[in-house]
Amino acid sequence: MGTKALTEQKTKKQLNTPVKIAVANGDGIGPEIMKATLRILESAGAPIEPEYIDLGEKVYLSGNTSGIDSKAWEAIRSNKIIFKAPITTPQGKGYKSLNVTLRKSLGLFANVRPVSALSPYVPTNFPKMDVVIIRENEEDLYAGIEHRQTQEVYQCLKLITRPGCERIIRYAFEYAKAFGRKKVTCMVKDNIMKLTDGLFHQVFDEIAQEYPEIKNETQIIDIGSARLAASPEDYDVVVTANLYGDIISDIAAEVGGSVGMCGSANIGTEVAMFEAIHGSAPDIAGKNIANPSGLINAAISMLAHIGQAEVADKVKNAWLTTLEQGFHTADIYQEGISVAKVGTQEFADKVIANLGETPNTLPKSLLVQGKGTIQIPEYVRKNETKELVGVDVFLDWQGTDPNELGDTLAKLEVYQLKLKMITNRGVKVYPEGIKETYCTDHWRCRFVGTGAQISGPELKYAPITYEHVVALLSKLHHLGFDVIKTENLYEFDGKRGFSLGQGE
Ligand code: NAI
Ligand code: MG
């Protein structure tokens, strides 16, 4: 991890030698829109040197279930920049999603999707919308750690890390700074998920202080996404966790009206990947009718990323001018607004002819107003004092009366541990549960040190050792209980590292 790649890119820029990029032509309409886009970049004088790699359908069908071979990996890892046309993932037969593979193995932690309205050329209710969604790309519920634990209960682990939060949130502020944006909105659900989303919110507040020139605000994700859909013009940069970001980036693209025209970037500390958000459109492949705009926008983000904001602006302004002039591909052609229906390569020709022009009514691209490339400092590991104060033991118990289970566990002689409570789906059912609470076969039994002060307004825990936990588990097992998992309860610098049960 580090900023080596960026420093290298910068040096190359200074020397004006071309930046090598790994280019994947993709499947379906991929080769056509890639050709159109690269022709535009070449005419604009973008200092890039493509190295072509094979990804996707051909590789999958050759028997490689990951869709990428070792030669492509090598090219990606030495070039650090991937420019990728959409690929076709063959259906069934256990083919893995190439995007997920690339994202995870290359540590592409940020998914960046700019959406701006192009009204009236692309219809939208929000002609001034200009939003960038920055989605965390590696963590959260998408780590894919899922288990079935009982007859009735399945779980998915939500992982939020401090380095992950710091990286994505700093990236959002640095992005705002680099591209002259004014506000960053954080979206979380920390009224419910106080530890995980709470951490995201807390890190946001910490990092926001380092950027006093950029406005910051936090919204709860549910009302935040509703407002993003109803008044997207109020937003500038939005930063959020993986699942929320997946959802709101599609909402943003949809209300912006430009789903087919958006590009996206996947950014890592070493490698970055740029692509259109649409797929390989096999239904129109080979006909020279596909719209290359999504890939052109991805190229614009790529140029800005490698410190070529000037060329990025030149391409974007020529593209906006072409849309204004009414030269439209079939997918956005509108009687009365469009002047001519053009093919993929003809559209590219028009953009090339417009290089150097700026649009009259659409907002002009001004990426160059920002302050250059984005640097993410290396994470410094914190070291708080960690103390074990208890354990949550999860049982698969087929009984129905929480008092029966609770009274049995409360009577146990358990090596300096005592039962504090039992919850079912997070709600306290023992002691003093209410009979209306529905109980499944999944019981979380919280044991804490016998020295703990666990009633009254002041909760105070007593340290225990893991030996005590092991002895407890062994005892439960011998009594015939089905232990399905445990979670240790820790304090960090005296601060509780676990949530309380509802009603605890
Ligand atoms: P799609 O985005 O390829 O197509 C959806 C509809 O939009 C089709 O009617 C298509 O003709 C149209 N369309 C898409 N891009 C267009 C363009 N540039 N110009 C004009 N019309 C366009 O989505 P679909 O059909 O669900 O997926 C097709 C293939 O693409 C699948 O194999 C899928 O796995 C893959 N895919 C790949 C992605 C990637 O490589 N990043 C992303 C999404 C899908
Ligand atoms: Mg999605």
Coordinates of C-alpha atoms and ligand atoms in Angstrom, one line a residue:
M1 CA 0.0 0.0 0.0
G2 CA 1.3 3.5 -0.6
T3 CA 1.3 6.3 -3.1
K4 CA 4.1 5.0 -5.3
A5 CA 1.8 4.6 -8.3
L6 CA 0.7 8.1 -8.1
T7 CA 4.2 9.5 -7.7
E8 CA 5.3 7.5 -10.7
Q9 CA 2.4 8.8 -12.8
K10 CA 3.3 12.3 -11.8
T11 CA 6.9 11.9 -12.7
K12 CA 5.9 10.6 -16.1
K13 CA 3.6 13.5 -16.6
Q14 CA 6.4 15.9 -15.8
L15 CA 8.6 14.2 -18.3
N16 CA 5.7 14.1 -20.7
T17 CA 6.3 10.5 -21.5
P18 CA 3.1 8.5 -22.1
V19 CA 1.5 6.7 -19.2
K20 CA 1.1 3.0 -20.0
I21 CA -2.3 1.6 -19.4
A22 CA -3.7 -1.9 -19.7
V23 CA -6.6 -1.9 -22.2
A24 CA -9.3 -4.6 -22.4
N25 CA -11.4 -4.4 -25.5
G26 CA -14.1 -6.5 -23.9
D27 CA -17.0 -8.4 -25.5
G28 CA -20.1 -7.5 -27.4
I29 CA -20.1 -3.8 -28.2
G30 CA -16.8 -3.5 -26.2
P31 CA -14.3 -3.4 -29.2
E32 CA -16.4 -0.8 -31.1
I33 CA -16.8 1.6 -28.2
M34 CA -13.2 1.1 -27.2
K35 CA -12.0 1.9 -30.7
A36 CA -14.2 5.1 -30.8
T37 CA -12.9 6.2 -27.4
L38 CA -9.2 5.6 -28.1
R39 CA -9.5 7.5 -31.4
I40 CA -10.8 10.5 -29.4
L41 CA -8.1 10.2 -26.8
E42 CA -5.4 10.0 -29.5
S43 CA -6.7 13.0 -31.3
A44 CA -6.9 15.0 -28.1
G45 CA -3.2 14.3 -27.5
A46 CA -3.7 12.2 -24.3
P47 CA -0.3 11.0 -23.3
I48 CA -1.2 7.3 -22.9
E49 CA 0.2 4.1 -24.3
P50 CA -2.2 1.2 -24.4
E51 CA -1.1 -2.4 -23.8
Y52 CA -3.9 -4.7 -24.8
I53 CA -5.0 -7.5 -22.5
D54 CA -7.4 -10.4 -22.8
L55 CA -10.3 -10.5 -20.3
G56 CA -13.8 -11.9 -20.3
E57 CA -15.7 -14.3 -22.4
K58 CA -12.9 -15.7 -24.5
V59 CA -10.8 -16.4 -21.4
Y60 CA -13.8 -17.8 -19.5
L61 CA -14.7 -20.1 -22.4
S62 CA -11.1 -21.3 -22.7
G63 CA -11.7 -23.0 -19.3
N64 CA -10.4 -20.3 -17.0
T65 CA -13.3 -19.7 -14.6
S66 CA -11.9 -16.4 -13.3
G67 CA -12.0 -14.8 -16.8
I68 CA -8.5 -13.4 -16.5
D69 CA -5.1 -15.1 -17.3
S70 CA -1.7 -14.6 -15.8
K71 CA -0.5 -12.5 -18.7
A72 CA -3.3 -10.0 -18.1
W73 CA -2.5 -10.0 -14.4
E74 CA 1.1 -9.1 -15.2
A75 CA 0.2 -6.3 -17.5
I76 CA -2.3 -4.9 -14.9
R77 CA 0.2 -5.0 -12.1
S78 CA 3.0 -3.4 -14.0
N79 CA 0.8 -0.7 -15.7
K80 CA -1.4 0.1 -12.6
I81 CA -4.1 1.5 -14.8
I82 CA -6.8 -0.6 -16.4
F83 CA -9.2 0.8 -19.0
K84 CA -11.9 -1.7 -19.6
A85 CA -14.7 -2.1 -22.0
P86 CA -17.7 -4.2 -20.8
I87 CA -17.3 -7.9 -20.9
T88 CA -19.8 -10.8 -21.1
T89 CA -20.0 -13.1 -18.2
P90 CA -21.2 -16.5 -19.5
Q91 CA -24.3 -17.7 -17.6
G92 CA -24.0 -20.5 -15.2
K93 CA -21.2 -23.1 -14.8
G94 CA -19.7 -21.3 -11.8
Y95 CA -18.0 -18.4 -13.6
K96 CA -16.8 -15.8 -11.1
S97 CA -17.6 -12.1 -11.6
L98 CA -14.4 -10.6 -13.0
N99 CA -15.2 -7.3 -11.6
V100 CA -15.4 -8.6 -8.0
T101 CA -12.2 -10.6 -8.6
L102 CA -10.3 -7.5 -9.8
R103 CA -11.8 -5.2 -7.1
K104 CA -10.9 -7.5 -4.3
S105 CA -7.5 -8.8 -5.3
L106 CA -6.2 -5.4 -6.4
G107 CA -7.7 -3.6 -3.3
L108 CA -9.8 -1.2 -5.4
F109 CA -11.3 0.4 -2.3
A110 CA -13.2 3.2 -3.9
N111 CA -16.0 3.1 -6.5
V112 CA -16.5 6.5 -7.9
R113 CA -19.5 7.3 -10.1
P114 CA -20.0 10.8 -11.3
V115 CA -23.6 11.6 -12.5
S116 CA -24.4 14.9 -14.2
A117 CA -27.6 15.8 -16.0
L118 CA -27.4 16.4 -19.7
S119 CA -30.9 18.0 -20.1
P120 CA -32.5 18.4 -22.6
Y121 CA -30.3 16.0 -24.6
V122 CA -31.0 13.2 -22.1
P123 CA -34.3 13.8 -20.3
T124 CA -34.2 14.2 -16.5
N125 CA -36.3 16.2 -14.0
F126 CA -33.2 17.6 -12.5
P127 CA -31.3 19.6 -15.1
K128 CA -28.7 21.0 -12.6
M129 CA -27.8 17.6 -11.0
D130 CA -24.1 17.1 -10.7
V131 CA -23.3 14.5 -8.1
V132 CA -20.4 12.1 -7.5
I133 CA -21.1 9.0 -5.5
I134 CA -18.1 7.5 -3.7
R135 CA -18.8 4.0 -2.5
E136 CA -16.6 1.9 -0.3
N137 CA -15.9 -1.1 -2.4
E138 CA -14.3 -3.9 -0.2
E139 CA -16.0 -4.2 3.1
D140 CA -19.4 -4.1 4.8
L141 CA -21.9 -6.9 4.1
Y142 CA -20.1 -7.6 0.8
A143 CA -17.3 -9.5 2.4
G144 CA -19.5 -12.4 1.7
I145 CA -19.1 -14.1 5.0
E146 CA -22.5 -15.9 5.5
H147 CA -23.6 -18.9 7.5
R148 CA -26.6 -20.9 8.3
Q149 CA -26.6 -21.6 12.0
T150 CA -29.8 -23.2 13.0
Q151 CA -33.0 -24.6 11.4
E152 CA -34.4 -21.1 11.3
V153 CA -31.5 -18.6 11.2
Y154 CA -29.0 -17.4 8.6
Q155 CA -26.4 -14.6 9.1
C156 CA -24.2 -12.3 7.1
L157 CA -21.3 -10.6 8.8
K158 CA -21.0 -6.8 8.3
L159 CA -17.3 -5.8 8.6
I160 CA -16.4 -2.1 8.9
T161 CA -12.8 -1.3 9.6
R162 CA -11.0 1.8 10.7
P163 CA -8.4 1.7 7.8
G164 CA -11.3 1.1 5.4
C165 CA -13.2 4.1 6.7
E166 CA -10.2 6.4 6.8
R167 CA -9.2 5.5 3.3
I168 CA -12.6 6.0 1.6
I169 CA -13.5 9.1 3.6
R170 CA -10.1 10.8 3.0
Y171 CA -10.5 9.8 -0.7
A172 CA -13.9 11.6 -0.8
F173 CA -12.5 14.8 0.7
E174 CA -9.3 14.7 -1.4
Y175 CA -11.5 14.1 -4.5
A176 CA -13.6 17.1 -3.6
K177 CA -10.5 19.2 -3.2
A178 CA -8.8 17.9 -6.4
F179 CA -11.9 18.6 -8.5
G180 CA -13.1 21.8 -7.0
R181 CA -16.2 20.4 -5.3
K182 CA -17.8 22.2 -2.3
K183 CA -19.5 19.7 -0.1
V184 CA -19.2 16.1 1.1
T185 CA -22.3 14.3 2.5
C186 CA -21.8 11.1 4.5
M187 CA -24.6 8.6 4.6
V188 CA -24.9 6.0 7.4
K189 CA -27.4 4.2 9.6
D190 CA -25.6 4.7 12.9
N191 CA -28.9 5.3 14.9
I192 CA -29.2 1.5 14.6
M193 CA -25.7 0.2 13.9
K194 CA -23.9 2.2 16.5
L195 CA -20.6 0.4 16.3
T196 CA -20.1 -0.3 12.6
D197 CA -21.9 2.7 11.0
G198 CA -21.0 4.7 14.1
L199 CA -17.3 4.2 13.3
F200 CA -17.9 5.4 9.7
H201 CA -19.6 8.5 11.0
Q202 CA -17.0 9.1 13.7
V203 CA -14.1 8.8 11.1
F204 CA -16.0 11.1 8.8
D205 CA -16.2 13.8 11.6
E206 CA -12.5 13.4 12.4
I207 CA -11.4 13.7 8.8
A208 CA -13.8 16.5 7.9
Q209 CA -12.0 18.7 10.4
E210 CA -8.9 18.6 8.2
Y211 CA -10.8 20.1 5.3
P212 CA -12.4 23.3 6.7
E213 CA -12.8 24.7 3.1
I214 CA -15.2 21.9 2.2
K215 CA -18.7 21.7 3.7
N216 CA -19.6 18.5 5.4
E217 CA -22.9 16.9 6.5
T218 CA -24.1 13.5 7.6
Q219 CA -27.5 12.0 6.8
I220 CA -29.2 8.8 7.8
I221 CA -29.1 6.6 4.7
D222 CA -32.9 6.1 4.4
I223 CA -33.9 9.8 4.4
G224 CA -30.6 10.6 2.6
S225 CA -31.4 8.3 -0.4
A226 CA -35.0 9.6 -0.5
R227 CA -33.7 13.2 -0.7
L228 CA -31.1 12.2 -3.3
A229 CA -33.9 10.9 -5.4
A230 CA -36.2 13.9 -4.8
S231 CA -33.7 16.7 -4.9
P232 CA -30.4 15.5 -6.3
E233 CA -29.4 19.0 -7.1
D234 CA -28.7 19.6 -3.4
Y235 CA -25.8 17.0 -3.4
D236 CA -22.2 17.4 -4.5
V237 CA -20.0 14.5 -3.3
V238 CA -21.6 11.6 -1.3
V239 CA -19.5 9.1 0.5
T240 CA -21.0 5.9 2.0
A241 CA -20.4 2.2 2.8
N242 CA -20.6 -0.6 0.2
L243 CA -24.2 -1.7 0.3
Y244 CA -25.7 1.8 0.6
G245 CA -23.4 3.0 -2.1
D246 CA -24.4 0.2 -4.4
I247 CA -28.0 1.2 -4.1
I248 CA -27.6 5.0 -4.2
S249 CA -25.2 5.0 -7.1
D250 CA -27.9 3.3 -9.2
I251 CA -30.6 5.8 -7.8
A252 CA -28.3 8.7 -8.8
A253 CA -27.6 7.4 -12.3
E254 CA -31.3 6.7 -12.8
V255 CA -32.6 10.1 -11.7
G256 CA -29.8 11.8 -13.6
G257 CA -31.3 10.1 -16.7
S258 CA -27.9 9.1 -17.9
V259 CA -27.6 5.4 -16.9
G260 CA -26.3 4.6 -20.4
M261 CA -23.8 7.5 -20.4
C262 CA -22.1 7.1 -17.0
G263 CA -18.5 6.0 -16.4
S264 CA -17.1 4.7 -13.2
A265 CA -13.8 4.3 -11.5
N266 CA -12.5 1.7 -9.1
I267 CA -9.6 3.2 -7.3
G268 CA -6.9 1.4 -5.2
T269 CA -3.8 2.7 -3.5
E270 CA -1.7 1.1 -6.3
V271 CA -4.0 0.3 -9.2
A272 CA -7.1 1.9 -10.7
M273 CA -9.7 0.6 -13.1
F274 CA -12.0 2.7 -15.4
E275 CA -15.1 1.5 -17.2
A276 CA -18.6 2.3 -18.4
I277 CA -21.4 1.3 -16.1
H278 CA -23.4 -0.5 -18.8
G279 CA -22.8 -4.1 -20.0
S280 CA -21.6 -5.6 -23.3
A281 CA -25.1 -5.2 -25.0
P282 CA -24.8 -8.3 -27.1
D283 CA -28.1 -7.4 -28.7
I284 CA -26.6 -4.5 -30.7
A285 CA -23.0 -5.8 -31.0
G286 CA -21.2 -5.4 -34.3
K287 CA -23.7 -2.9 -35.7
N288 CA -21.9 0.4 -35.1
I289 CA -24.9 1.8 -33.3
A290 CA -23.7 1.6 -29.6
N291 CA -23.2 4.8 -27.7
P292 CA -19.6 5.2 -26.6
S293 CA -20.4 7.9 -24.1
G294 CA -20.1 5.7 -20.9
L295 CA -16.6 4.6 -21.9
I296 CA -15.7 8.2 -23.0
N297 CA -16.7 9.4 -19.5
A298 CA -14.7 6.6 -17.9
A299 CA -11.7 7.8 -20.0
I300 CA -12.2 11.4 -18.7
S301 CA -12.0 10.1 -15.1
M302 CA -8.9 8.1 -16.0
L303 CA -7.2 11.2 -17.5
A304 CA -8.0 13.3 -14.4
H305 CA -6.8 10.5 -12.2
I306 CA -3.3 10.3 -13.9
G307 CA -3.0 14.1 -13.6
Q308 CA -4.1 15.0 -17.1
A309 CA -7.1 17.2 -16.1
E310 CA -6.5 19.5 -19.0
V311 CA -6.9 16.8 -21.6
A312 CA -9.8 15.4 -19.6
D313 CA -11.6 18.8 -19.9
K314 CA -10.8 19.0 -23.6
V315 CA -12.4 15.6 -24.3
K316 CA -15.4 16.3 -22.0
N317 CA -16.1 19.7 -23.5
A318 CA -15.9 18.3 -27.1
W319 CA -18.3 15.5 -26.0
L320 CA -20.7 18.0 -24.4
T321 CA -20.5 20.2 -27.5
T322 CA -21.3 17.2 -29.8
L323 CA -24.4 16.3 -27.7
E324 CA -25.5 20.0 -27.8
Q325 CA -25.1 20.0 -31.6
G326 CA -27.7 17.2 -31.7
F327 CA -25.5 14.4 -33.0
H328 CA -26.9 11.5 -31.1
T329 CA -26.6 7.7 -31.2
A330 CA -29.8 5.7 -31.6
D331 CA -30.3 5.1 -27.8
I332 CA -30.6 8.9 -27.0
Y333 CA -32.1 10.0 -30.3
Q334 CA -35.1 12.2 -29.8
E335 CA -37.3 13.7 -32.6
G336 CA -37.2 17.5 -32.2
I337 CA -34.0 17.7 -30.2
S338 CA -31.6 15.5 -32.1
V339 CA -30.3 16.8 -35.5
A340 CA -28.9 13.5 -36.8
K341 CA -28.8 9.9 -35.8
V342 CA -25.1 8.8 -35.9
G343 CA -23.3 5.6 -35.5
T344 CA -20.6 4.8 -33.0
Q345 CA -17.6 5.8 -35.1
E346 CA -19.4 8.9 -36.6
F347 CA -20.2 10.1 -33.1
A348 CA -16.5 9.8 -32.3
D349 CA -15.6 11.7 -35.5
K350 CA -17.9 14.5 -34.4
V351 CA -16.3 14.6 -30.9
I352 CA -12.9 14.7 -32.6
A353 CA -14.0 17.6 -34.8
N354 CA -15.1 19.4 -31.7
L355 CA -11.9 19.1 -29.7
G356 CA -11.0 22.6 -28.5
E357 CA -14.7 23.7 -28.4
T358 CA -16.7 24.3 -25.3
P359 CA -20.5 23.8 -24.8
N360 CA -22.9 26.7 -24.9
T361 CA -25.7 25.6 -22.6
L362 CA -24.4 22.5 -20.8
P363 CA -22.0 23.3 -18.0
K364 CA -18.4 23.4 -19.2
S365 CA -16.0 20.8 -17.7
L366 CA -13.6 22.4 -15.4
L367 CA -11.7 19.5 -13.8
V368 CA -8.5 21.5 -14.2
Q369 CA -9.7 24.0 -11.7
G370 CA -8.8 21.4 -9.0
K371 CA -5.4 20.9 -7.5
G372 CA -4.1 17.8 -9.1
T373 CA -3.8 14.1 -8.2
I374 CA -5.1 12.4 -5.0
Q375 CA -2.7 11.1 -2.3
I376 CA -3.9 8.8 0.4
P377 CA -1.4 8.5 3.3
E378 CA -0.5 5.1 4.7
Y379 CA -2.7 3.9 7.6
V380 CA -1.1 4.1 11.0
R381 CA -2.4 1.3 13.3
K382 CA -3.8 2.4 16.6
N383 CA -3.0 0.5 19.8
E384 CA -5.7 0.7 22.5
T385 CA -5.7 -1.5 25.6
K386 CA -8.0 -4.4 24.9
E387 CA -9.6 -6.3 27.8
L388 CA -11.8 -9.3 27.8
V389 CA -14.9 -8.8 30.0
G390 CA -17.3 -11.5 28.8
V391 CA -18.7 -13.7 26.1
D392 CA -21.8 -14.0 24.0
V393 CA -22.5 -17.7 23.5
F394 CA -25.0 -18.4 20.7
L395 CA -27.0 -21.5 21.1
D396 CA -29.3 -23.5 18.8
W397 CA -32.0 -24.4 21.3
Q398 CA -35.2 -25.9 20.2
G399 CA -37.2 -25.0 23.3
T400 CA -39.7 -22.1 23.3
D401 CA -39.7 -20.7 26.8
P402 CA -36.8 -18.3 27.4
N403 CA -37.3 -18.6 31.2
E404 CA -36.6 -22.3 31.0
L405 CA -33.3 -21.7 29.2
G406 CA -32.4 -18.7 31.4
D407 CA -33.1 -20.4 34.7
T408 CA -31.0 -23.4 33.7
L409 CA -28.0 -21.2 32.6
A410 CA -28.3 -18.9 35.5
K411 CA -27.9 -21.8 38.0
L412 CA -24.7 -23.0 36.3
E413 CA -21.5 -23.0 38.3
V414 CA -19.4 -21.4 35.6
Y415 CA -15.9 -20.5 36.5
Q416 CA -16.1 -16.8 37.3
L417 CA -18.7 -16.2 34.7
K418 CA -22.4 -15.4 35.2
L419 CA -25.3 -15.1 32.9
K420 CA -26.3 -11.5 32.3
M421 CA -29.1 -11.9 29.8
I422 CA -30.4 -13.8 26.8
T423 CA -31.6 -12.1 23.7
N424 CA -33.5 -13.5 20.7
R425 CA -32.9 -11.6 17.4
G426 CA -31.3 -8.9 19.5
V427 CA -34.3 -8.4 21.9
K428 CA -33.9 -9.2 25.6
V429 CA -36.0 -12.2 26.6
Y430 CA -34.4 -13.1 29.9
P431 CA -34.5 -12.0 32.6
E432 CA -37.8 -10.2 32.6
G433 CA -38.7 -10.7 28.9
I434 CA -42.3 -10.2 27.8
K435 CA -44.3 -13.1 26.4
E436 CA -45.3 -11.2 23.2
T437 CA -41.7 -11.3 21.9
Y438 CA -41.4 -13.9 19.1
C439 CA -38.5 -16.3 19.6
T440 CA -36.6 -18.3 17.0
D441 CA -34.2 -21.2 17.7
H442 CA -31.2 -18.8 17.9
W443 CA -30.4 -17.7 21.4
R444 CA -27.6 -15.2 22.3
C445 CA -26.6 -15.8 26.0
R446 CA -24.4 -13.1 27.4
F447 CA -22.0 -14.2 30.2
V448 CA -19.8 -11.6 32.0
G449 CA -17.3 -11.8 34.9
T450 CA -18.8 -12.5 38.3
G451 CA -17.2 -9.3 39.6
A452 CA -19.2 -7.2 37.1
Q453 CA -21.6 -4.6 38.3
I454 CA -24.4 -5.4 35.8
S455 CA -27.5 -3.9 37.3
G456 CA -28.4 -0.3 38.0
P457 CA -27.6 2.7 35.7
E458 CA -23.8 2.1 35.9
L459 CA -22.7 -0.9 33.9
K460 CA -19.2 -2.0 35.0
Y461 CA -17.5 -5.1 33.7
A462 CA -14.8 -7.2 35.4
P463 CA -11.9 -8.6 33.4
I464 CA -11.9 -12.3 32.7
T465 CA -9.6 -14.6 30.8
Y466 CA -10.1 -16.8 27.8
E467 CA -9.6 -19.8 30.0
H468 CA -12.9 -19.0 31.7
V469 CA -14.6 -18.9 28.3
V470 CA -13.2 -22.2 27.2
A471 CA -14.3 -23.8 30.5
L472 CA -17.8 -22.4 30.1
L473 CA -18.0 -23.7 26.5
S474 CA -16.8 -27.1 27.6
K475 CA -19.4 -27.2 30.4
L476 CA -22.3 -26.2 28.0
H477 CA -21.2 -28.8 25.5
H478 CA -21.2 -31.5 28.2
L479 CA -24.6 -30.5 29.4
G480 CA -25.8 -31.1 25.8
F481 CA -26.2 -27.5 24.6
D482 CA -25.6 -26.9 20.9
V483 CA -23.1 -24.0 20.8
I484 CA -23.1 -22.5 17.3
K485 CA -20.8 -19.6 17.9
T486 CA -19.2 -17.2 20.4
E487 CA -18.3 -13.5 20.3
N488 CA -15.9 -12.2 22.9
L489 CA -16.9 -9.0 24.7
Y490 CA -14.0 -6.5 24.9
E491 CA -13.4 -3.1 26.2
F492 CA -10.9 -0.9 24.4
D493 CA -9.3 1.7 26.6
G494 CA -12.2 1.1 29.0
K495 CA -14.8 1.8 26.2
R496 CA -17.4 -0.9 25.5
G497 CA -16.7 -2.7 22.3
F498 CA -20.1 -4.4 22.0
S499 CA -23.7 -3.2 21.7
L500 CA -26.3 -3.8 24.4
G501 CA -29.3 -6.0 23.8
Q502 CA -32.6 -4.2 23.1
G503 CA -34.1 -3.8 26.5
E504 CA -30.9 -4.6 28.3
Ligands
NAI1 P1 -26.4 -4.2 -20.8 O1 -26.0 -2.9 -20.1 O2 -25.3 -4.8 -21.7 O3 -27.6 -3.9 -21.8 C1 -28.9 -3.4 -21.3 C2 -29.6 -2.7 -22.4 O4 -29.0 -1.4 -22.7 C3 -29.6 -3.4 -23.8 O5 -30.8 -3.2 -24.4 C4 -28.4 -2.8 -24.5 O6 -28.6 -2.8 -25.9 C5 -28.5 -1.3 -24.0 N1 -27.2 -0.7 -24.0 C6 -26.2 -1.0 -23.1 N2 -25.1 -0.2 -23.4 C7 -25.4 0.5 -24.5 C8 -24.7 1.5 -25.2 N3 -23.4 1.8 -25.0 N4 -25.3 2.0 -26.3 C9 -26.6 1.7 -26.6 N5 -27.3 0.8 -25.9 C10 -26.7 0.2 -24.9 O7 -26.9 -5.2 -19.7 P2 -27.3 -6.7 -19.8 O8 -28.0 -7.0 -21.1 O9 -27.9 -7.0 -18.6 O10 -25.9 -7.5 -19.8 C11 -25.2 -8.0 -21.0 C12 -23.9 -8.6 -20.6 O11 -23.1 -7.6 -20.1 C13 -24.0 -9.7 -19.6 O12 -23.1 -10.7 -20.0 C14 -23.5 -9.0 -18.3 O13 -22.9 -10.0 -17.5 C15 -22.5 -8.0 -18.9 N6 -22.2 -6.9 -18.0 C16 -20.9 -6.5 -17.9 C17 -20.6 -5.4 -17.1 C18 -19.1 -5.0 -17.1 O14 -18.3 -5.6 -17.8 N7 -18.8 -4.0 -16.3 C19 -21.6 -4.6 -16.4 C20 -22.9 -5.1 -16.6 C21 -23.2 -6.2 -17.4
MG2 MG -24.8 -2.4 -8.4

